[in-house]
C-alpha cells in the first residue's frame, strides 16, 4: 500500500529483481494484470504490474538459462527475447542440446525459435525429415500449437523484401539457392500425405 508507482527512468531497465505480491489482478478500473510486483531502488519501494504472463516479462530469479529458454519456447516469446536469453552472460552453448530445442519448438509451434535456429546454426529447415518422411511442416501439423506457427507465417511472409534469414522458408523455391526439389509445402510423407492432409486429419485448426 505504501509503494510508489515506478518512475519512467526505471522502465527502460531490461530486468529488475523484485517480489510478486499479487496474481490475477483486477483493480477498480477493471484493469487486468497477470502479476503485481514490488521492488526496492535506493531505499524506496516501487510497485508495478506485469500484464503478460511469460518469460519475456517475468521470470524466476532461480531459473537456469536452459529452463528459461525452454519456457520462452513454450510461451511463444519473441525472436528478440530468444536472442537475449542465448546471449546473456557471454552466450549459452545451445549446440549441445540443439535437437531438444528443435523438438520443443515444433511441439510449441514456435516460429521465432525455428527462425532463430535457422539464423544462428544455419539449420536448413527444408531438410528436416523424420523416419516416416514427415517434413517440418508435417511435424508442425501434428502439434496442437500449429495455429501459432501459421498465424506468424501469415503476418510475416507477405513482406517480400526481407533477407534470407529474416523468415522461415516453407517453400524452398523462395531461397537464394534455388529449388532442387519441391519445397516442404509440396512434399508428401511415406503415407502419401501432404502437410495439409495431416493438419486436417489431426484437427488442430
mmCIF file of C-alpha atoms in Angstrom:
data_model
loop_
_atom_site.group_PDB
_atom_site.id
_atom_site.type_symbol
_atom_site.label_atom_id
_atom_site.label_comp_id
_atom_site.label_asym_id
_atom_site.label_seq_id
_atom_site.Cartn_x
_atom_site.Cartn_y
_atom_site.Cartn_z
ATOM 1 C CA UNK A 1 0.000 0.000 0.000
ATOM 2 C CA UNK A 2 2.990 2.304 0.628
ATOM 3 C CA UNK A 3 4.724 1.520 -2.665
ATOM 4 C CA UNK A 4 5.198 4.263 -5.232
ATOM 5 C CA UNK A 5 4.476 3.934 -8.942
ATOM 6 C CA UNK A 6 7.521 3.013 -10.994
ATOM 7 C CA UNK A 7 9.267 6.098 -12.455
ATOM 8 C CA UNK A 8 9.964 6.412 -16.168
ATOM 9 C CA UNK A 9 13.745 6.029 -15.895
ATOM 10 C CA UNK A 10 13.379 2.560 -14.353
ATOM 11 C CA UNK A 11 11.044 1.406 -17.105
ATOM 12 C CA UNK A 12 13.966 1.433 -19.509
ATOM 13 C CA UNK A 13 15.869 -1.190 -17.480
ATOM 14 C CA UNK A 14 15.627 -4.600 -19.194
ATOM 15 C CA UNK A 15 15.324 -6.591 -15.921
ATOM 16 C CA UNK A 16 14.857 -5.742 -12.257
ATOM 17 C CA UNK A 17 14.726 -8.072 -9.240
ATOM 18 C CA UNK A 18 11.509 -7.837 -7.275
ATOM 19 C CA UNK A 19 8.775 -9.737 -5.432
ATOM 20 C CA UNK A 20 5.377 -10.833 -6.709
ATOM 21 C CA UNK A 21 2.726 -9.560 -4.291
ATOM 22 C CA UNK A 22 -0.487 -10.475 -6.147
ATOM 23 C CA UNK A 23 -1.581 -12.540 -9.117
ATOM 24 C CA UNK A 24 -4.537 -12.155 -11.483
ATOM 25 C CA UNK A 25 -5.011 -8.514 -10.516
ATOM 26 C CA UNK A 26 -8.269 -6.735 -11.366
ATOM 27 C CA UNK A 27 -8.466 -3.256 -9.901
ATOM 28 C CA UNK A 28 -11.317 -0.768 -9.580
ATOM 29 C CA UNK A 29 -10.866 0.467 -13.165
ATOM 30 C CA UNK A 30 -11.295 -3.112 -14.426
ATOM 31 C CA UNK A 31 -7.620 -3.118 -15.281
ATOM 32 C CA UNK A 32 -6.303 -6.683 -15.573
ATOM 33 C CA UNK A 33 -2.713 -7.697 -14.892
ATOM 34 C CA UNK A 34 -1.151 -11.137 -14.558
ATOM 35 C CA UNK A 35 1.004 -10.003 -11.615
ATOM 36 C CA UNK A 36 1.559 -7.121 -9.243
ATOM 37 C CA UNK A 37 5.180 -6.737 -8.130
ATOM 38 C CA UNK A 38 7.259 -4.545 -5.866
ATOM 39 C CA UNK A 39 10.959 -3.772 -5.970
ATOM 40 C CA UNK A 40 13.334 -1.591 -3.983
ATOM 41 C CA UNK A 41 15.593 1.040 -5.501
ATOM 42 C CA UNK A 42 17.785 3.376 -3.430
ATOM 43 C CA UNK A 43 15.711 2.750 -0.309
ATOM 44 C CA UNK A 44 12.354 3.405 -1.994
ATOM 45 C CA UNK A 45 9.789 0.692 -2.719
ATOM 46 C CA UNK A 46 8.096 0.844 -6.107
ATOM 47 C CA UNK A 47 5.107 -1.065 -7.456
ATOM 48 C CA UNK A 48 4.437 -2.261 -10.983
ATOM 49 C CA UNK A 49 2.036 -4.520 -12.814
ATOM 50 C CA UNK A 50 3.031 -7.229 -15.279
ATOM 51 C CA UNK A 51 0.383 -7.587 -17.955
ATOM 52 C CA UNK A 52 1.602 -10.695 -19.758
ATOM 53 C CA UNK A 53 2.430 -13.993 -18.082
ATOM 54 C CA UNK A 54 5.501 -15.185 -19.961
ATOM 55 C CA UNK A 55 9.283 -15.342 -19.605
ATOM 56 C CA UNK A 56 9.665 -12.206 -21.666
ATOM 57 C CA UNK A 57 8.039 -10.184 -18.876
ATOM 58 C CA UNK A 58 8.546 -12.155 -15.644
ATOM 59 C CA UNK A 59 10.978 -14.937 -14.726
ATOM 60 C CA UNK A 60 12.130 -16.702 -11.585
ATOM 61 C CA UNK A 61 15.485 -15.394 -10.392
ATOM 62 C CA UNK A 62 16.426 -19.009 -9.622
ATOM 63 C CA UNK A 63 15.653 -20.401 -13.094
ATOM 64 C CA UNK A 64 18.580 -21.727 -15.123
ATOM 65 C CA UNK A 65 19.362 -20.318 -18.568
ATOM 66 C CA UNK A 66 18.242 -23.560 -20.195
ATOM 67 C CA UNK A 67 14.970 -23.656 -18.240
ATOM 68 C CA UNK A 68 14.227 -20.059 -19.192
ATOM 69 C CA UNK A 69 14.895 -20.795 -22.852
ATOM 70 C CA UNK A 70 12.562 -23.800 -22.819
ATOM 71 C CA UNK A 71 9.867 -21.750 -21.034
ATOM 72 C CA UNK A 72 10.258 -18.980 -23.611
ATOM 73 C CA UNK A 73 9.783 -21.506 -26.422
ATOM 74 C CA UNK A 74 6.661 -22.951 -24.797
ATOM 75 C CA UNK A 75 5.269 -19.441 -24.276
ATOM 76 C CA UNK A 76 5.910 -18.382 -27.882
ATOM 77 C CA UNK A 77 8.170 -15.481 -26.918
ATOM 78 C CA UNK A 78 9.648 -13.114 -29.488
ATOM 79 C CA UNK A 79 12.809 -13.616 -31.520
ATOM 80 C CA UNK A 80 14.437 -10.725 -29.643
ATOM 81 C CA UNK A 81 13.827 -12.489 -26.336
ATOM 82 C CA UNK A 82 15.201 -15.807 -27.607
ATOM 83 C CA UNK A 83 18.319 -13.956 -28.740
ATOM 84 C CA UNK A 84 18.547 -12.119 -25.404
ATOM 85 C CA UNK A 85 18.409 -15.377 -23.418
ATOM 86 C CA UNK A 86 21.007 -17.141 -25.530
ATOM 87 C CA UNK A 87 23.393 -14.169 -25.468
ATOM 88 C CA UNK A 88 23.176 -13.470 -21.720
ATOM 89 C CA UNK A 89 26.442 -13.701 -19.751
ATOM 90 C CA UNK A 90 28.599 -14.368 -22.791
ATOM 91 C CA UNK A 91 26.205 -16.702 -24.551
ATOM 92 C CA UNK A 92 24.647 -20.081 -23.838
ATOM 93 C CA UNK A 93 26.016 -23.056 -25.782
ATOM 94 C CA UNK A 94 22.779 -24.275 -27.316
ATOM 95 C CA UNK A 95 24.609 -26.512 -29.785
ATOM 96 C CA UNK A 96 24.869 -29.252 -27.145
ATOM 97 C CA UNK A 97 21.079 -29.522 -26.891
ATOM 98 C CA UNK A 98 20.067 -28.130 -30.274
ATOM 99 C CA UNK A 99 17.966 -31.215 -31.083
ATOM 100 C CA UNK A 100 15.970 -30.736 -27.880
ATOM 101 C CA UNK A 101 15.367 -27.080 -28.779
ATOM 102 C CA UNK A 102 14.161 -28.056 -32.252
ATOM 103 C CA UNK A 103 11.818 -30.704 -30.831
ATOM 104 C CA UNK A 104 10.452 -28.208 -28.293
ATOM 105 C CA UNK A 105 9.966 -25.536 -30.972
ATOM 106 C CA UNK A 106 7.958 -27.919 -33.154
ATOM 107 C CA UNK A 107 5.765 -29.000 -30.222
ATOM 108 C CA UNK A 108 5.169 -25.366 -29.241
ATOM 109 C CA UNK A 109 4.589 -24.154 -32.797
ATOM 110 C CA UNK A 110 7.258 -21.526 -32.128
ATOM 111 C CA UNK A 111 8.029 -19.748 -35.410
ATOM 112 C CA UNK A 112 10.526 -17.466 -33.682
ATOM 113 C CA UNK A 113 12.576 -20.338 -32.254
ATOM 114 C CA UNK A 114 12.674 -22.071 -35.635
ATOM 115 C CA UNK A 115 13.787 -18.801 -37.201
ATOM 116 C CA UNK A 116 16.468 -18.419 -34.522
ATOM 117 C CA UNK A 117 17.790 -21.937 -35.237
ATOM 118 C CA UNK A 118 17.783 -21.116 -38.956
ATOM 119 C CA UNK A 119 19.738 -17.883 -38.386
ATOM 120 C CA UNK A 120 22.125 -18.998 -35.651
ATOM 121 C CA UNK A 121 23.069 -22.504 -36.776
ATOM 122 C CA UNK A 122 22.209 -22.123 -40.470
ATOM 123 C CA UNK A 123 19.845 -25.024 -39.896
ATOM 124 C CA UNK A 124 18.185 -25.880 -43.203
ATOM 125 C CA UNK A 125 14.605 -26.277 -42.070
ATOM 126 C CA UNK A 126 13.577 -27.521 -45.507
ATOM 127 C CA UNK A 127 15.834 -30.551 -44.989
ATOM 128 C CA UNK A 128 14.212 -31.676 -41.726
ATOM 129 C CA UNK A 129 12.539 -35.042 -42.162
ATOM 130 C CA UNK A 130 11.764 -37.903 -39.776
ATOM 131 C CA UNK A 131 11.911 -41.657 -40.402
ATOM 132 C CA UNK A 132 8.399 -41.620 -41.893
ATOM 133 C CA UNK A 133 9.177 -38.880 -44.371
ATOM 134 C CA UNK A 134 7.436 -36.139 -42.401
ATOM 135 C CA UNK A 135 8.867 -32.706 -43.182
ATOM 136 C CA UNK A 136 8.975 -29.867 -40.676
ATOM 137 C CA UNK A 137 5.509 -28.800 -41.817
ATOM 138 C CA UNK A 138 4.136 -32.321 -41.361
ATOM 139 C CA UNK A 139 5.528 -32.382 -37.826
ATOM 140 C CA UNK A 140 4.143 -28.930 -37.053
ATOM 141 C CA UNK A 141 0.741 -30.036 -38.372
ATOM 142 C CA UNK A 142 0.730 -32.747 -35.690
ATOM 143 C CA UNK A 143 1.231 -30.169 -32.934
ATOM 144 C CA UNK A 144 -1.797 -28.759 -31.055
ATOM 145 C CA UNK A 145 0.039 -25.399 -31.270
ATOM 146 C CA UNK A 146 0.361 -25.314 -35.061
ATOM 147 C CA UNK A 147 -2.017 -22.331 -35.279
ATOM 148 C CA UNK A 148 0.679 -20.191 -33.595
ATOM 149 C CA UNK A 149 3.100 -21.036 -36.379
ATOM 150 C CA UNK A 150 0.566 -20.451 -39.150
ATOM 151 C CA UNK A 151 -0.526 -17.087 -37.737
ATOM 152 C CA UNK A 152 3.084 -15.866 -37.726
ATOM 153 C CA UNK A 153 3.655 -17.181 -41.247
ATOM 154 C CA UNK A 154 0.586 -15.256 -42.365
ATOM 155 C CA UNK A 155 1.814 -11.987 -40.858
ATOM 156 C CA UNK A 156 5.430 -12.357 -41.997
ATOM 157 C CA UNK A 157 5.564 -13.882 -45.455
ATOM 158 C CA UNK A 158 3.764 -11.096 -47.296
ATOM 159 C CA UNK A 159 6.816 -8.860 -46.730
ATOM 160 C CA UNK A 160 8.834 -9.598 -49.865
ATOM 161 C CA UNK A 161 11.973 -7.518 -49.257
ATOM 162 C CA UNK A 162 13.157 -9.413 -46.174
ATOM 163 C CA UNK A 163 16.600 -11.053 -46.230
ATOM 164 C CA UNK A 164 17.098 -14.801 -46.478
ATOM 165 C CA UNK A 165 17.497 -15.280 -42.705
ATOM 166 C CA UNK A 166 14.600 -12.967 -41.832
ATOM 167 C CA UNK A 167 11.856 -15.566 -42.129
ATOM 168 C CA UNK A 168 11.208 -19.318 -42.152
ATOM 169 C CA UNK A 169 11.162 -20.689 -45.693
ATOM 170 C CA UNK A 170 8.240 -23.065 -46.056
ATOM 171 C CA UNK A 171 8.836 -23.350 -49.797
ATOM 172 C CA UNK A 172 12.450 -23.928 -50.851
ATOM 173 C CA UNK A 173 11.820 -22.072 -54.115
ATOM 174 C CA UNK A 174 11.825 -18.885 -52.007
ATOM 175 C CA UNK A 175 15.500 -19.362 -51.147
ATOM 176 C CA UNK A 176 18.504 -17.870 -52.901
ATOM 177 C CA UNK A 177 19.897 -21.358 -53.509
ATOM 178 C CA UNK A 178 17.173 -22.209 -55.993
ATOM 179 C CA UNK A 179 14.878 -25.254 -55.922
ATOM 180 C CA UNK A 180 16.443 -28.690 -56.329
ATOM 181 C CA UNK A 181 13.218 -30.469 -55.393
ATOM 182 C CA UNK A 182 9.732 -29.430 -54.313
ATOM 183 C CA UNK A 183 9.698 -27.413 -51.094
ATOM 184 C CA UNK A 184 8.317 -28.934 -47.926
ATOM 185 C CA UNK A 185 4.993 -27.237 -48.522
ATOM 186 C CA UNK A 186 4.538 -29.553 -51.535
ATOM 187 C CA UNK A 187 6.172 -32.806 -50.398
ATOM 188 C CA UNK A 188 4.377 -35.935 -49.212
ATOM 189 C CA UNK A 189 5.349 -38.316 -46.427
ATOM 190 C CA UNK A 190 5.605 -42.099 -46.777
ATOM 191 C CA UNK A 191 1.823 -42.375 -46.322
ATOM 192 C CA UNK A 192 1.308 -40.125 -49.343
ATOM 193 C CA UNK A 193 0.050 -37.207 -47.239
ATOM 194 C CA UNK A 194 0.908 -33.558 -47.641
ATOM 195 C CA UNK A 195 1.207 -31.442 -44.505
ATOM 196 C CA UNK A 196 -2.308 -30.115 -45.174
ATOM 197 C CA UNK A 197 -3.648 -33.687 -45.198
ATOM 198 C CA UNK A 198 -2.041 -34.222 -41.786
ATOM 199 C CA UNK A 199 -3.375 -30.898 -40.494
ATOM 200 C CA UNK A 200 -6.935 -31.825 -41.469
ATOM 201 C CA UNK A 201 -6.630 -35.354 -40.104
ATOM 202 C CA UNK A 202 -5.240 -34.130 -36.775
ATOM 203 C CA UNK A 203 -7.948 -31.494 -36.459
ATOM 204 C CA UNK A 204 -5.564 -28.915 -34.980
ATOM 205 C CA UNK A 205 -7.197 -25.932 -36.717
#
